[in-house]
Amino acid sequence: MTATVFIDGEAGTTGLGIRERLDALSAFKVLSIDHDKRKDPQARKEMMAEVDAVVLCLPDDAAKESASLAKSLGGNGPKVLDASTAHRVAEGWAYGFAEMAPGQADAIRKAQFVSNPGCYPTGAIALIRPLVDVGLLPADHPVAVNAVSGYSGGGKSMIEAFETGKAPSFELYGLGLEHKHVPEIQLYGALKRRPIFVPSVGNFRQGMLVSLPLHLDTLPGQPTPAALEAALAERFAGSEYVSVVPAGDPAMKGGKLEPEALNDTNKLELRVYGNATRGHAILVARLDNLGKGASGAAVQNLQLMLGMN
């Protein structure tokens, strides 16, 4: 059986990525609206009534309007997956990070409305949530998350700036400490204290590193780096897409890590770098900001929502 999908906003970076991935899967058929009707609410609503699922790849305000159109169809309406930030901490929306915690994949399967996670939060939550759940990281611990992404995660204007040579080679941003991903990281990281989040962008198209530095002597029981790694490994054991690279793996040698190795995949790798003598650890997540951080996660969620996985 083929599932039909309408991507509302398919011309953007995420929409194009989702369409490309769905077109490669025989289980999906993507239906498109006439170009001159893509902003016509009635035409969009009629399309929504015809499909099994709608993916919202729109600015937040437009995504809210589109979600309202879908909800107006009632119980016979389509499943809705929102790739914007509009509903990531909203009630009534399941969070689309299937590996985040036990039972999350089932919650996505049962939900009519699912919010696709942000790219930075996917890495941050994967590092934080398992440690909070087992008590290695207190929920009120002062957490700081640092991250670097390829410029494709910054939208049309950022992409143009980098590809025309107008942007710097590297820059920090979000230094007003009000980045829109912080509520998502706090809520699904199960943190009681608002974390500090310092994003940055480099002159490469896609790929991402998210890092969590920790002073081990400030944590309950002063856990070793190995204990942190074990907690992550237990949470993601058997996962198809999320893996923990063990400290003894040759890939951990050299003290360096580049962000592009997982590009064009739906994979997420986690590592724990530690210095037991100093009592320090740095936990690092590597992913493709357009893959597990966007389009790849969206397709994974659609498969769960439509009973394919």
Coordinates of C-alpha atoms in Angstrom, one line a residue:
M1 CA 0.0 0.0 0.0
T2 CA 1.3 3.5 -1.0
A3 CA 1.0 6.3 1.5
T4 CA 0.3 9.8 0.0
V5 CA 2.0 12.9 1.4
F6 CA 1.6 16.6 0.8
I7 CA 4.6 18.8 1.7
D8 CA 3.3 22.2 2.4
G9 CA 6.3 24.3 1.6
E10 CA 8.3 21.8 -0.4
A11 CA 10.4 24.5 -2.2
G12 CA 12.6 25.1 0.9
T13 CA 15.7 23.3 1.9
T14 CA 14.0 20.9 4.3
G15 CA 11.0 20.4 2.0
L16 CA 13.3 19.5 -0.9
G17 CA 15.3 17.1 1.2
I18 CA 12.1 15.4 2.4
R19 CA 10.8 15.1 -1.1
E20 CA 14.1 13.6 -2.4
R21 CA 14.1 11.0 0.3
L22 CA 10.4 10.1 -0.2
D23 CA 10.7 9.9 -3.9
A24 CA 13.3 7.2 -3.4
L25 CA 10.9 5.1 -1.4
S26 CA 8.2 3.1 -3.2
A27 CA 6.0 3.2 -0.1
F28 CA 5.3 6.9 -0.5
K29 CA 3.7 9.1 -3.2
V30 CA 4.2 12.8 -2.9
L31 CA 1.3 15.0 -4.2
S32 CA 2.0 18.6 -5.1
I33 CA -0.3 21.6 -5.3
D34 CA -0.4 23.8 -8.4
H35 CA 2.3 26.5 -8.0
D36 CA -0.2 29.4 -8.3
K37 CA -2.3 27.9 -5.5
R38 CA 0.4 27.1 -3.0
K39 CA -0.8 30.0 -0.8
D40 CA -4.5 29.4 -1.3
P41 CA -5.9 28.2 2.0
Q42 CA -8.9 26.4 0.3
A43 CA -6.7 24.6 -2.2
R44 CA -4.3 23.5 0.5
K45 CA -7.2 22.3 2.6
E46 CA -8.6 20.3 -0.3
M47 CA -5.2 18.7 -0.8
M48 CA -4.9 17.9 2.9
A49 CA -8.2 16.1 2.7
E50 CA -6.8 13.8 0.0
V51 CA -3.6 12.6 1.6
D52 CA -2.5 10.4 4.5
A53 CA 0.0 12.8 5.9
V54 CA 1.0 16.5 5.6
V55 CA 4.5 17.8 6.3
L56 CA 4.8 21.5 7.2
C57 CA 8.0 23.0 5.9
L58 CA 7.0 26.6 6.6
P59 CA 7.9 29.6 8.8
D60 CA 6.4 29.3 12.2
D61 CA 3.3 31.5 11.7
A62 CA 2.5 29.9 8.4
A63 CA 2.9 26.5 10.0
K64 CA 0.4 27.4 12.7
E65 CA -2.1 28.4 10.0
S66 CA -1.5 25.3 8.0
A67 CA -1.9 23.1 11.1
S68 CA -5.3 24.8 11.8
L69 CA -6.4 23.9 8.3
A70 CA -5.6 20.3 8.9
K71 CA -7.3 20.3 12.3
S72 CA -10.4 21.8 10.7
L73 CA -10.8 18.5 8.8
G74 CA -11.5 16.7 12.1
G75 CA -10.9 13.1 12.9
N76 CA -10.8 12.2 9.2
G77 CA -7.9 14.7 8.6
P78 CA -4.4 13.6 7.7
K79 CA -1.5 13.0 10.1
V80 CA 0.6 16.2 10.4
L81 CA 4.3 16.4 10.8
D82 CA 5.6 19.9 11.5
A83 CA 9.2 20.6 10.6
S84 CA 9.1 24.2 11.9
T85 CA 9.7 25.3 15.5
A86 CA 6.0 26.3 15.9
H87 CA 4.8 23.2 17.9
R88 CA 7.9 21.6 19.4
V89 CA 6.9 22.4 22.9
A90 CA 3.2 22.7 22.3
E91 CA 0.6 20.5 24.1
G92 CA -1.0 17.9 21.9
W93 CA 2.0 17.4 19.7
A94 CA 4.2 14.4 20.1
Y95 CA 8.0 15.1 19.9
G96 CA 9.5 13.3 16.9
F97 CA 12.8 12.0 18.4
A98 CA 11.9 8.3 18.4
E99 CA 15.1 7.3 20.3
M100 CA 14.9 9.9 23.0
A101 CA 13.3 7.7 25.7
P102 CA 11.5 4.4 26.1
G103 CA 8.0 4.7 24.6
Q104 CA 8.7 7.7 22.4
A105 CA 8.5 5.7 19.1
D106 CA 5.0 4.4 20.2
A107 CA 3.9 7.9 21.1
I108 CA 4.8 9.0 17.5
R109 CA 3.0 6.0 16.0
K110 CA -0.2 6.9 17.9
A111 CA -0.1 10.7 17.4
Q112 CA -2.0 12.6 14.7
F113 CA 0.3 15.6 15.3
V114 CA 4.0 15.3 15.5
S115 CA 6.7 18.0 15.7
N116 CA 10.0 17.2 14.0
P117 CA 12.9 18.0 16.2
G118 CA 15.4 20.7 15.6
C119 CA 18.9 19.8 14.5
Y120 CA 20.8 21.2 17.5
P121 CA 18.3 19.9 20.0
T122 CA 18.6 16.4 18.5
G123 CA 22.3 16.2 19.4
A124 CA 21.9 18.0 22.7
I125 CA 18.9 16.0 24.0
A126 CA 20.7 12.7 23.0
L127 CA 23.6 13.6 25.2
I128 CA 21.6 15.1 28.1
R129 CA 18.4 13.1 28.5
P130 CA 19.9 9.6 29.2
L131 CA 22.2 11.1 31.9
V132 CA 19.3 13.0 33.6
D133 CA 17.1 9.9 33.5
V134 CA 19.6 7.7 35.4
G135 CA 20.7 10.5 37.9
L136 CA 24.2 11.1 36.6
L137 CA 23.3 14.6 35.6
P138 CA 21.0 16.5 38.0
A139 CA 18.0 18.2 36.3
D140 CA 19.0 21.5 37.9
H141 CA 22.7 21.2 36.9
P142 CA 24.1 24.4 35.1
V143 CA 24.4 22.9 31.6
A144 CA 26.1 24.7 28.7
V145 CA 25.9 23.3 25.2
N146 CA 28.2 24.4 22.3
A147 CA 27.5 23.6 18.7
V148 CA 28.6 24.2 15.1
S149 CA 26.6 23.6 12.0
G150 CA 27.0 23.9 8.3
Y151 CA 25.4 27.0 6.8
S152 CA 22.5 25.1 5.2
G153 CA 20.7 25.0 8.5
G154 CA 20.4 28.8 8.5
G155 CA 17.9 29.2 5.8
K156 CA 17.8 31.0 2.4
S157 CA 19.6 34.2 3.4
M158 CA 22.5 32.5 5.2
I159 CA 22.9 30.0 2.4
E160 CA 23.2 32.8 -0.1
A161 CA 25.6 34.8 2.1
F162 CA 28.0 31.8 2.4
E163 CA 27.7 30.7 -1.2
T164 CA 28.3 34.2 -2.6
G165 CA 31.3 34.7 -0.3
K166 CA 29.7 37.5 1.8
A167 CA 29.7 35.6 5.0
P168 CA 32.7 35.1 7.3
S169 CA 34.4 31.7 7.5
F170 CA 33.1 31.1 11.0
E171 CA 30.8 33.0 13.4
L172 CA 29.0 32.6 16.8
Y173 CA 25.4 33.7 16.8
G174 CA 22.5 33.7 19.2
L175 CA 24.5 35.6 21.7
G176 CA 21.5 37.3 23.2
L177 CA 20.9 33.8 24.8
E178 CA 17.3 33.6 23.5
H179 CA 17.8 31.0 20.8
K180 CA 14.5 29.4 19.8
H181 CA 15.9 25.9 20.4
V182 CA 16.5 26.5 24.1
P183 CA 13.0 25.6 25.3
E184 CA 13.1 22.4 23.3
I185 CA 16.4 21.4 24.7
Q186 CA 15.3 22.2 28.3
L187 CA 11.9 20.4 28.0
Y188 CA 13.0 17.2 26.3
G189 CA 16.4 17.2 28.1
A190 CA 14.3 17.0 31.3
L191 CA 16.2 20.0 32.7
K192 CA 14.8 22.2 35.4
R193 CA 17.3 24.9 34.8
R194 CA 17.5 26.7 31.5
P195 CA 20.7 25.7 29.7
I196 CA 23.1 28.1 28.0
F197 CA 23.3 27.3 24.3
V198 CA 26.0 28.7 22.1
P199 CA 25.5 27.9 18.4
S200 CA 27.9 28.7 15.6
V201 CA 28.1 28.3 11.9
G202 CA 31.1 27.4 9.7
N203 CA 31.8 27.7 6.0
F204 CA 30.7 24.2 5.0
R205 CA 27.3 23.3 3.6
Q206 CA 26.1 20.6 6.0
G207 CA 27.2 18.6 9.0
M208 CA 27.0 19.3 12.8
L209 CA 28.8 18.8 16.1
V210 CA 27.0 19.4 19.4
S211 CA 29.1 19.3 22.6
L212 CA 28.4 19.1 26.3
P213 CA 31.4 19.9 28.6
L214 CA 31.2 18.6 32.2
H215 CA 33.2 19.0 35.4
L216 CA 32.8 15.5 36.8
D217 CA 33.5 16.5 40.4
T218 CA 30.3 18.7 40.3
L219 CA 28.1 15.6 39.5
P220 CA 26.6 13.2 42.0
G221 CA 29.1 10.4 42.9
Q222 CA 31.7 12.0 40.6
P223 CA 31.1 9.6 37.7
T224 CA 33.9 8.5 35.4
P225 CA 33.8 9.2 31.6
A226 CA 33.2 5.4 31.2
A227 CA 30.1 5.6 33.4
L228 CA 28.7 8.4 31.2
E229 CA 29.5 6.4 28.1
A230 CA 27.8 3.4 29.5
A231 CA 24.6 5.3 30.2
L232 CA 24.4 6.5 26.7
A233 CA 25.2 3.1 25.3
E234 CA 22.4 1.5 27.4
R235 CA 19.8 4.1 26.2
F236 CA 20.6 3.6 22.5
A237 CA 21.4 -0.1 22.5
G238 CA 19.9 -1.7 19.4
S239 CA 19.1 1.6 17.7
E240 CA 19.1 1.6 14.0
Y241 CA 20.2 5.3 13.7
V242 CA 21.8 6.3 17.0
S243 CA 25.2 4.8 18.0
V244 CA 27.7 5.4 20.8
V245 CA 31.3 5.2 19.6
P246 CA 33.3 3.5 22.5
A247 CA 36.4 5.1 23.9
G248 CA 38.5 2.2 22.7
D249 CA 37.4 2.6 19.1
P250 CA 40.1 3.8 16.6
A251 CA 37.7 6.5 15.6
M252 CA 38.2 8.1 19.0
K253 CA 41.9 8.5 18.6
G254 CA 43.7 11.8 17.8
G255 CA 41.6 14.2 19.8
K256 CA 39.9 15.6 16.7
L257 CA 36.5 15.3 15.2
E258 CA 35.1 16.8 12.0
P259 CA 31.4 17.5 11.4
E260 CA 30.7 16.2 7.9
A261 CA 31.3 12.4 8.1
L262 CA 27.6 11.6 8.5
N263 CA 26.3 13.8 5.7
D264 CA 23.4 12.5 3.6
T265 CA 22.5 9.9 6.3
N266 CA 20.0 9.7 9.1
K267 CA 22.7 8.6 11.6
L268 CA 23.6 10.2 14.9
E269 CA 26.9 9.3 16.6
L270 CA 27.7 10.0 20.3
R271 CA 31.1 10.1 21.9
V272 CA 32.5 10.7 25.4
Y273 CA 36.0 12.2 25.6
G274 CA 37.3 12.2 29.1
N275 CA 40.3 13.1 31.2
A276 CA 39.9 11.2 34.5
T277 CA 43.0 12.9 36.0
R278 CA 41.5 16.3 35.5
G279 CA 38.0 15.2 36.2
H280 CA 36.7 16.6 32.9
A281 CA 34.6 15.1 30.1
I282 CA 33.3 16.4 26.8
L283 CA 30.3 14.6 25.3
V284 CA 29.9 15.1 21.5
A285 CA 27.1 14.4 19.1
R286 CA 27.7 14.3 15.4
L287 CA 24.9 14.3 12.8
D288 CA 23.9 15.8 9.5
N289 CA 21.8 18.9 10.2
L290 CA 19.8 18.1 7.0
G291 CA 19.6 14.4 7.8
K292 CA 18.9 13.2 11.4
G293 CA 18.6 16.9 12.1
A294 CA 15.8 17.6 9.6
S295 CA 14.7 15.6 6.5
G296 CA 16.0 12.2 7.6
A297 CA 14.2 12.4 10.9
A298 CA 11.1 13.6 9.1
V299 CA 11.0 10.5 6.9
Q300 CA 11.7 8.3 9.9
N301 CA 8.7 9.9 11.7
L302 CA 6.4 9.5 8.7
Q303 CA 7.2 5.8 8.6
L304 CA 6.3 5.5 12.2
M305 CA 3.1 7.7 11.9
L306 CA 1.9 5.7 8.9
G307 CA 2.5 2.3 10.4
M308 CA 5.5 1.4 8.2
N309 CA 7.9 0.9 11.1

